[in-house]
XYZ file of C-alpha atoms in Angstrom:
369
model
C -41.021 52.372 104.963
C -39.464 53.374 108.341
C -38.282 50.587 110.560
C -40.705 49.859 113.433
C -39.352 50.704 116.876
C -38.104 47.911 119.099
C -39.883 47.257 122.324
C -37.996 48.087 125.514
C -40.539 46.977 128.190
C -40.259 43.808 130.135
C -41.812 40.878 128.234
C -43.988 38.396 130.094
C -42.325 35.172 130.991
C -43.292 32.514 128.613
C -44.189 29.027 129.760
C -41.668 26.384 128.836
C -42.583 24.648 125.663
C -43.396 20.986 125.941
C -43.398 18.616 123.024
C -46.847 18.405 121.354
C -48.435 15.046 121.268
C -49.012 13.618 117.840
C -52.741 13.496 117.287
C -52.438 10.507 114.980
C -50.845 8.408 117.783
C -53.002 6.848 120.525
C -53.545 9.049 123.510
C -52.487 7.961 126.977
C -54.206 8.982 130.220
C -51.019 10.425 131.673
C -50.472 12.677 128.709
C -54.096 13.910 128.781
C -53.890 14.695 132.504
C -50.590 16.570 132.040
C -52.126 18.660 129.253
C -55.223 19.450 131.361
C -53.069 20.446 134.327
C -50.943 22.684 132.084
C -53.900 24.556 130.755
C -55.437 24.917 134.272
C -52.358 26.554 135.814
C -52.674 30.312 136.354
C -50.745 32.565 133.969
C -48.249 34.789 135.795
C -46.839 37.686 133.725
C -43.433 39.160 134.402
C -42.529 39.809 138.057
C -46.178 40.224 139.244
C -46.714 38.699 142.737
C -48.519 35.371 142.851
C -51.880 35.243 144.427
C -52.151 33.393 147.756
C -53.707 29.996 147.412
C -57.333 29.740 148.358
C -57.976 28.238 151.813
C -60.184 25.268 151.226
C -59.692 23.656 154.691
C -62.950 25.069 156.171
C -65.251 25.981 153.222
C -68.458 27.669 154.329
C -68.064 26.728 158.007
C -66.617 29.993 159.418
C -68.959 32.239 161.423
C -70.605 35.009 159.451
C -69.282 38.523 160.138
C -71.097 40.395 162.990
C -73.446 43.123 161.626
C -75.215 44.087 164.936
C -74.934 47.143 167.129
C -71.342 48.391 167.513
C -71.668 48.595 171.351
C -72.073 44.805 171.388
C -69.324 43.983 168.944
C -66.744 42.959 171.616
C -69.231 41.510 174.106
C -69.263 37.687 174.419
C -72.161 36.210 172.495
C -72.981 39.798 171.434
C -75.755 39.677 174.076
C -77.100 42.657 176.064
C -77.677 40.202 178.890
C -73.972 39.421 179.115
C -73.128 43.081 179.164
C -75.652 43.678 181.950
C -74.214 40.790 184.015
C -70.701 42.368 183.581
C -71.956 45.771 184.743
C -73.674 44.273 187.768
C -70.562 42.340 188.636
C -68.490 45.467 188.538
C -70.961 47.310 190.759
C -70.941 44.462 193.294
C -67.101 44.176 193.366
C -66.617 47.969 193.698
C -69.139 48.219 196.493
C -67.279 45.520 198.361
C -63.899 47.118 197.777
C -65.070 50.584 198.774
C -67.072 49.268 201.757
C -70.136 51.240 200.645
C -72.714 48.709 201.712
C -74.002 47.606 198.310
C -76.284 44.601 198.215
C -74.718 42.914 201.203
C -73.231 39.416 201.482
C -76.381 37.494 200.716
C -77.199 39.817 197.857
C -73.695 39.352 196.390
C -74.086 35.568 196.499
C -77.496 35.726 194.788
C -76.048 38.042 192.173
C -73.213 35.609 191.418
C -75.608 32.630 191.089
C -78.142 34.477 188.965
C -75.453 36.008 186.737
C -73.869 32.629 186.152
C -77.232 31.113 185.111
C -77.951 33.957 182.646
C -74.396 33.914 181.291
C -74.419 30.201 180.664
C -77.731 30.398 178.765
C -76.486 33.200 176.556
C -73.242 31.517 175.788
C -75.007 28.152 174.921
C -77.455 30.046 172.635
C -74.409 31.556 170.803
C -72.557 28.202 170.715
C -69.619 29.615 172.648
C -67.621 28.113 175.611
C -69.122 24.637 175.288
C -66.947 23.361 178.103
C -68.550 25.789 180.563
C -72.154 25.467 179.367
C -72.033 21.601 179.323
C -71.176 21.490 183.016
C -74.247 23.493 183.977
C -77.229 21.375 185.243
C -80.024 20.973 182.749
C -82.563 22.508 185.186
C -80.642 25.847 185.207
C -80.826 26.050 181.444
C -84.658 26.215 181.291
C -86.624 29.451 180.679
C -88.070 29.254 184.154
C -84.610 29.340 185.696
C -83.638 32.394 183.560
C -86.892 34.200 184.559
C -86.218 33.485 188.220
C -82.566 34.800 187.921
C -83.882 37.945 186.207
C -86.379 38.464 189.077
C -83.670 38.084 191.627
C -81.536 40.677 189.815
C -84.490 43.108 189.765
C -84.984 42.598 193.462
C -81.307 43.421 194.043
C -81.596 46.591 191.978
C -84.603 47.611 194.058
C -82.682 46.959 197.245
C -79.692 49.162 196.056
C -81.779 52.203 195.116
C -80.085 55.224 196.648
C -78.088 58.313 195.609
C -74.693 57.432 194.252
C -72.631 56.253 191.317
C -72.573 52.562 192.287
C -76.398 52.310 192.771
C -76.790 53.880 189.387
C -74.395 51.416 187.822
C -76.243 48.551 189.477
C -79.636 49.750 188.162
C -78.254 50.301 184.636
C -76.884 46.785 184.412
C -80.009 45.116 185.793
C -82.215 47.215 183.483
C -80.244 46.187 180.502
C -80.362 42.430 181.213
C -84.016 42.595 182.346
C -85.019 44.231 179.054
C -83.210 41.574 177.017
C -84.522 38.630 179.123
C -88.161 39.926 179.064
C -88.394 39.449 175.302
C -86.591 36.148 175.438
C -87.900 34.156 178.375
C -90.967 36.038 179.506
C -92.866 37.679 176.560
C -91.592 35.197 173.898
C -93.593 32.490 172.219
C -92.429 29.822 174.658
C -91.805 32.178 177.596
C -93.051 31.811 181.098
C -95.326 34.838 180.689
C -98.052 32.379 179.575
C -98.233 31.034 183.140
C -99.113 34.388 184.699
C -102.004 36.775 184.489
C -100.919 40.043 186.232
C -104.491 41.492 185.989
C -105.497 39.013 188.660
C -103.637 41.067 191.216
C -106.162 43.888 190.592
C -109.106 41.793 191.805
C -110.042 41.190 195.478
C -108.578 39.845 197.682
C -105.295 39.816 195.604
C -105.379 43.626 195.503
C -105.073 43.691 199.272
C -101.937 41.509 199.075
C -100.465 43.678 196.319
C -100.927 46.825 198.386
C -99.505 45.153 201.451
C -96.381 44.027 199.656
C -95.850 47.504 198.216
C -96.195 49.082 201.726
C -93.689 46.617 203.129
C -91.092 47.303 200.423
C -91.493 51.028 200.809
C -91.172 50.752 204.604
C -87.667 49.272 204.107
C -86.501 52.597 202.811
C -87.562 54.312 206.041
C -85.298 54.545 209.145
C -85.320 51.349 211.240
C -82.656 52.265 213.780
C -79.666 54.425 214.645
C -76.028 53.474 214.953
C -73.161 55.476 216.594
C -70.164 55.690 214.370
C -66.742 55.292 215.869
C -65.102 58.696 215.292
C -61.852 57.525 216.977
C -61.274 60.667 219.115
C -62.549 60.818 222.689
C -64.190 63.914 224.028
C -61.421 64.810 226.442
C -58.531 64.158 224.046
C -55.542 66.450 224.385
C -54.926 68.984 221.654
C -51.557 68.248 219.969
C -50.920 71.863 219.026
C -51.341 73.232 222.532
C -49.883 72.627 225.943
C -50.722 69.410 227.889
C -53.016 71.296 230.257
C -55.339 72.331 227.380
C -58.083 69.738 226.876
C -61.317 69.569 224.885
C -64.386 70.312 226.900
C -67.129 67.688 226.483
C -70.293 69.436 225.270
C -73.763 68.080 224.958
C -74.960 68.415 221.364
C -78.677 68.547 220.556
C -80.061 65.245 219.194
C -83.011 66.805 217.377
C -80.792 68.347 214.743
C -79.684 65.845 211.981
C -76.585 67.929 211.180
C -75.372 67.816 214.786
C -76.400 64.145 215.125
C -74.492 63.102 211.994
C -71.499 65.244 213.061
C -71.584 63.466 216.399
C -71.254 59.996 214.832
C -74.925 59.003 214.826
C -76.537 57.839 211.593
C -79.862 56.147 210.622
C -80.148 52.643 209.298
C -82.665 51.841 206.627
C -84.519 48.562 206.522
C -82.431 47.421 203.576
C -79.282 47.778 205.673
C -80.454 45.103 208.117
C -79.440 41.446 207.664
C -81.781 39.175 205.640
C -83.768 42.058 204.164
C -83.175 40.715 200.615
C -84.512 37.365 201.664
C -87.703 38.978 203.059
C -88.026 40.935 199.839
C -87.845 37.773 197.696
C -90.355 36.020 199.926
C -92.893 38.786 199.512
C -92.385 38.943 195.741
C -92.818 35.167 195.589
C -96.310 35.625 197.137
C -97.232 38.072 194.395
C -95.992 35.599 191.756
C -98.156 32.811 193.229
C -101.168 35.008 193.350
C -100.656 35.970 189.700
C -100.596 32.376 188.416
C -103.409 31.429 186.094
C -105.998 29.028 187.527
C -105.231 26.270 184.992
C -101.524 26.127 185.889
C -100.721 23.081 188.004
C -99.326 23.953 191.430
C -97.314 21.690 193.745
C -98.972 20.801 196.964
C -96.415 22.765 199.057
C -97.288 26.023 197.432
C -100.432 26.342 199.570
C -98.163 27.096 202.568
C -95.896 29.536 200.672
C -97.823 32.792 201.582
C -98.175 31.859 205.173
C -94.446 30.988 205.436
C -93.436 34.235 203.724
C -95.625 36.217 206.242
C -94.070 34.273 209.181
C -90.566 35.004 207.941
C -91.341 38.718 207.440
C -93.001 38.965 210.825
C -89.902 37.446 212.519
C -87.742 39.994 210.640
C -89.948 42.857 211.780
C -90.108 41.654 215.392
C -86.348 41.286 215.739
C -85.738 44.832 214.530
C -88.728 46.544 216.081
C -87.943 50.079 217.264
C -89.917 53.215 218.028
C -89.411 54.426 214.480
C -91.800 54.700 211.478
C -90.150 51.999 209.460
C -90.982 48.977 211.539
C -94.552 50.090 212.269
C -95.373 50.744 208.600
C -93.810 47.379 207.749
C -95.981 45.500 210.204
C -99.035 47.361 208.967
C -98.417 46.203 205.415
C -97.645 42.747 206.571
C -101.071 42.517 208.115
C -102.602 42.911 204.663
C -100.371 40.226 203.236
C -101.287 37.953 206.161
C -105.000 38.372 205.418
C -104.524 37.230 201.842
C -102.249 34.348 203.006
C -105.039 33.085 205.269
C -107.596 33.344 202.474
C -105.321 31.449 200.031
C -104.693 28.670 202.629
C -108.415 28.180 203.213
C -109.181 28.070 199.498
C -106.357 25.473 198.937
C -107.614 23.302 201.746
C -111.200 23.470 200.505
C -110.055 22.501 197.005
C -108.030 19.623 198.380
C -111.050 18.237 200.541
C -113.580 18.636 197.797
C -114.587 15.446 195.985
C -113.118 15.157 192.613
C -115.429 14.704 189.620
C -114.752 11.478 187.737
C -116.224 10.890 184.292
C -115.769 7.137 184.608
C -118.346 6.927 187.376
C -120.963 8.544 185.119
C -120.213 6.125 182.332
C -120.593 3.200 184.731
C -123.976 4.367 185.906
C -125.254 4.914 182.370
C -124.121 1.383 181.386
C -125.962 -0.116 184.415
């Protein structure tokens, strides 16, 4: 028979032999543990790399991998609300840096406060940044506070409606966070939508108030005044390219042509460009929210004066900026309808407060007598 060929490959490393325990002798615990440990060791063949030891310091406590939309993968808390707040913040900062008007100083402060409330709620729901969320007051972590912050953001988006990139960025961010918050704090099982019945605004006299508020808000888009821009060059300025005797002749440009008016440094101001316009808008929207409350919802006593106070504030705003332009007159006309509803609401609240309350205990006493 031919001689079998000898193997040339690398042979696996053998474990060192250890003396076998005599089975007839009594077993000791140390020997049994050594043998069990010897059999439980992983077998490594040749020069194969050893497997890394398994990390048992945090078994089962690590966060599960994110499997949501890819556009939210790198957003804190993976929340559309957080992304919307970031977009709104970018729009506000860019409008301030570019001096393009934006939402104004009051609007910027309201945006910061509302964005902070929404951001804290989303981070707390995702159990992130506990140091930041624990410092927030408990009243700002309620669904009512989140719904109010969302309403403020929507009001700021309405105020910034115009042609341009920054207004579009503002509307996109507010629309993103409003869509997310609507299903979380308004239309959810425990949302604040259960307190309101919007169909009540379609009944009289609430319908008059709804139309008045709509007219007032639309009037803020109309011209409320004119302002002369500082062009920096007087009419009789010398021409640098010509002799000193050559001067610019002052000409009277027609004021009825918008192209000539704008070229002459005259531009129109909208109602939104005036100070405190955002405050007036929020006051009028608060009147609509009060009128849309369900009858069984408990109201604080001071809410009876809310419509009248909002009308007084808006009337002062319109009186201070009254001009012979369509914007102020249309605003006052719509405000008259809101004032009519405010008077009706105040009368109904006073009548309900003066009416004798029905007490069941009195009937039980009379029946017992």
